[in-house]
Amino acid sequence: MAIGSTPRDESEDYVNQPTHGALHHVELWVPDLSRAITSFGWLLQALGYTEYQSWEAGRSWRLGATYIVVEQSPALTATQHDRLRPGLNHLAFHVADAPTVDALAAEATARGWHLMFPDRHPHAGGQDHYAAYLENADAFEIELVAL
C-alpha cells in the first residue's frame, strides 16, 4: 500500500473510468532505463501506482486510468534531460499530507534523489504551498504536494 494512503476497492467501477479531459498517460524518454526504473519505480509505487506494462525498452506504472511510462527509446536525440529547455519541466503529484511529503522526501534522498531548494523547503512554492521538490540523477524533477 502507498505511504499515507488508505485502502481502496480497486474493483469499484469509478476508479478506472477515465473522465473527459483527464490525463491518459505521460511518457518520459530516459537515457538509462535501469536507472529510471530504480528511481521512478519505488516512488510511483509509494504514491499508489502499480506496475502496468514492462518491455525491453520500457516500464509503466498505473494509478486509476492514468499511467506513467519510462522508456529508453533508440530515437533519443540527446543523452540527458534538461528541464530548463522547452518541454517538460517537472511532474507534480498530490500527497496525502505534510508528514507524508516529509517521509517521501526523506526516503527519496536515501534512494538517490536530491532535495531541490533546501533553503526554502518545504515552502519553496510559497508559504501556502507545502511541497518537496526532488531531482533524480537524470535531472528529472518531481514535486510532491501536500493536500
CSV table of C-alpha atoms in Angstrom, one decimal:
chain,number,residue,atom,x,y,z
A,1,MET,CA,0.0,0.0,0.0
A,2,ALA,CA,1.2,3.5,-0.7
A,3,ILE,CA,2.7,5.6,2.1
A,4,GLY,CA,-0.1,7.8,3.6
A,5,SER,CA,-2.8,6.1,1.7
A,6,THR,CA,-6.0,4.4,2.8
A,7,PRO,CA,-7.2,1.0,1.4
A,8,ARG,CA,-9.5,1.2,-1.5
A,9,ASP,CA,-11.5,-1.2,-3.5
A,10,GLU,CA,-9.9,-1.3,-7.0
A,11,SER,CA,-13.0,-3.2,-8.3
A,12,GLU,CA,-15.1,-0.1,-7.9
A,13,ASP,CA,-16.0,0.9,-11.5
A,14,TYR,CA,-15.3,4.6,-11.0
A,15,VAL,CA,-11.6,4.1,-10.0
A,16,ASN,CA,-10.5,3.2,-13.5
A,17,GLN,CA,-13.1,5.2,-15.5
A,18,PRO,CA,-11.5,8.0,-17.4
A,19,THR,CA,-13.0,11.5,-17.3
A,20,HIS,CA,-13.2,13.7,-20.4
A,21,GLY,CA,-10.1,15.8,-20.4
A,22,ALA,CA,-8.2,13.8,-17.8
A,23,LEU,CA,-4.6,12.9,-18.4
A,24,HIS,CA,-4.3,9.5,-20.2
A,25,HIS,CA,-0.5,8.9,-19.8
A,26,VAL,CA,2.9,10.6,-19.6
A,27,GLU,CA,5.8,9.1,-21.4
A,28,LEU,CA,9.3,10.1,-20.3
A,29,TRP,CA,12.2,9.2,-22.5
A,30,VAL,CA,15.2,8.4,-20.3
A,31,PRO,CA,18.9,7.9,-21.1
A,32,ASP,CA,19.2,4.8,-18.8
A,33,LEU,CA,16.2,2.5,-18.3
A,34,SER,CA,17.6,0.6,-15.4
A,35,ARG,CA,18.4,3.8,-13.5
A,36,ALA,CA,14.9,5.2,-14.3
A,37,ILE,CA,13.1,2.1,-13.1
A,38,THR,CA,15.1,2.2,-9.9
A,39,SER,CA,14.5,6.0,-9.5
A,40,PHE,CA,10.8,6.2,-10.5
A,41,GLY,CA,9.6,2.8,-9.6
A,42,TRP,CA,9.7,2.9,-5.8
A,43,LEU,CA,8.4,6.5,-5.8
A,44,LEU,CA,5.4,5.8,-8.0
A,45,GLN,CA,4.6,2.6,-6.0
A,46,ALA,CA,4.8,4.7,-2.8
A,47,LEU,CA,2.3,7.1,-4.4
A,48,GLY,CA,-0.1,4.2,-5.1
A,49,TYR,CA,0.8,3.3,-8.6
A,50,THR,CA,1.2,-0.3,-9.6
A,51,GLU,CA,3.4,-1.8,-12.4
A,52,TYR,CA,1.3,-1.8,-15.5
A,53,GLN,CA,3.5,-2.7,-18.5
A,54,SER,CA,7.0,-3.9,-19.0
A,55,TRP,CA,9.0,-4.5,-22.2
A,56,GLU,CA,12.7,-4.5,-23.2
A,57,ALA,CA,12.9,-0.7,-23.6
A,58,GLY,CA,10.4,0.5,-21.0
A,59,ARG,CA,8.2,0.2,-18.0
A,60,SER,CA,5.0,1.8,-16.9
A,61,TRP,CA,3.0,2.3,-13.7
A,62,ARG,CA,-0.7,3.0,-13.4
A,63,LEU,CA,-3.0,4.7,-10.9
A,64,GLY,CA,-6.6,4.7,-11.9
A,65,ALA,CA,-7.0,5.5,-15.5
A,66,THR,CA,-3.6,7.3,-15.8
A,67,TYR,CA,-0.2,5.7,-16.3
A,68,ILE,CA,3.4,6.9,-16.4
A,69,VAL,CA,5.9,5.4,-18.8
A,70,VAL,CA,9.7,5.5,-18.7
A,71,GLU,CA,11.3,4.4,-22.0
A,72,GLN,CA,14.8,4.3,-23.3
A,73,SER,CA,14.0,4.9,-27.0
A,74,PRO,CA,16.5,4.3,-29.7
A,75,ALA,CA,15.2,7.5,-31.3
A,76,LEU,CA,16.6,9.7,-28.5
A,77,THR,CA,18.4,12.7,-29.9
A,78,ALA,CA,20.2,13.7,-26.7
A,79,THR,CA,21.9,11.8,-23.8
A,80,GLN,CA,20.4,13.8,-21.0
A,81,HIS,CA,17.2,15.6,-19.9
A,82,ASP,CA,17.3,19.4,-19.4
A,83,ARG,CA,14.2,20.6,-17.5
A,84,LEU,CA,15.2,24.2,-18.3
A,85,ARG,CA,14.8,23.7,-22.1
A,86,PRO,CA,11.5,23.8,-23.9
A,87,GLY,CA,9.4,20.7,-23.0
A,88,LEU,CA,8.7,19.0,-19.7
A,89,ASN,CA,9.9,20.9,-16.6
A,90,HIS,CA,8.5,18.6,-13.9
A,91,LEU,CA,5.7,16.3,-12.8
A,92,ALA,CA,3.8,17.2,-9.6
A,93,PHE,CA,1.9,14.7,-7.5
A,94,HIS,CA,-0.7,15.1,-4.8
A,95,VAL,CA,0.4,13.6,-1.5
A,96,ALA,CA,-1.9,12.8,1.5
A,97,ASP,CA,-0.5,15.4,3.9
A,98,ALA,CA,2.6,17.2,5.0
A,99,PRO,CA,4.1,14.4,7.2
A,100,THR,CA,3.8,12.1,4.1
A,101,VAL,CA,5.6,14.6,1.9
A,102,ASP,CA,8.3,14.7,4.6
A,103,ALA,CA,8.5,10.9,4.7
A,104,LEU,CA,8.6,10.5,1.0
A,105,ALA,CA,11.3,13.3,0.6
A,106,ALA,CA,13.4,11.6,3.3
A,107,GLU,CA,13.1,8.2,1.6
A,108,ALA,CA,13.8,9.8,-1.8
A,109,THR,CA,17.1,11.3,-0.7
A,110,ALA,CA,18.1,7.9,0.7
A,111,ARG,CA,17.4,6.5,-2.8
A,112,GLY,CA,19.5,8.9,-4.7
A,113,TRP,CA,17.1,11.8,-5.3
A,114,HIS,CA,18.3,15.3,-4.4
A,115,LEU,CA,16.2,17.8,-2.5
A,116,MET,CA,16.0,21.0,-4.5
A,117,PHE,CA,15.7,24.4,-2.9
A,118,PRO,CA,16.7,23.1,0.6
A,119,ASP,CA,16.9,26.6,2.0
A,120,ARG,CA,13.2,27.2,1.2
A,121,HIS,CA,11.9,23.6,1.8
A,122,PRO,CA,9.0,22.9,2.4
A,123,HIS,CA,7.7,26.2,1.2
A,124,ALA,CA,9.7,26.7,-2.0
A,125,GLY,CA,6.5,27.2,-3.9
A,126,GLY,CA,5.2,29.8,-1.4
A,127,GLN,CA,4.0,30.0,2.2
A,128,ASP,CA,0.7,28.3,1.5
A,129,HIS,CA,2.2,25.5,-0.6
A,130,TYR,CA,3.7,22.6,1.3
A,131,ALA,CA,5.9,20.5,-1.1
A,132,ALA,CA,9.1,18.7,-1.7
A,133,TYR,CA,11.0,19.4,-5.0
A,134,LEU,CA,13.2,16.4,-5.9
A,135,GLU,CA,15.6,15.8,-8.8
A,136,ASN,CA,17.0,12.4,-9.8
A,137,ALA,CA,20.4,11.5,-11.3
A,138,ASP,CA,19.0,12.2,-14.8
A,139,ALA,CA,17.8,15.7,-13.9
A,140,PHE,CA,14.0,14.8,-13.9
A,141,GLU,CA,12.2,16.9,-11.3
A,142,ILE,CA,9.3,15.6,-9.2
A,143,GLU,CA,7.1,17.8,-6.9
A,144,LEU,CA,5.3,16.2,-4.1
A,145,VAL,CA,2.5,18.5,-2.9
A,146,ALA,CA,0.6,18.0,0.4
A,147,LEU,CA,-3.2,18.0,0.0
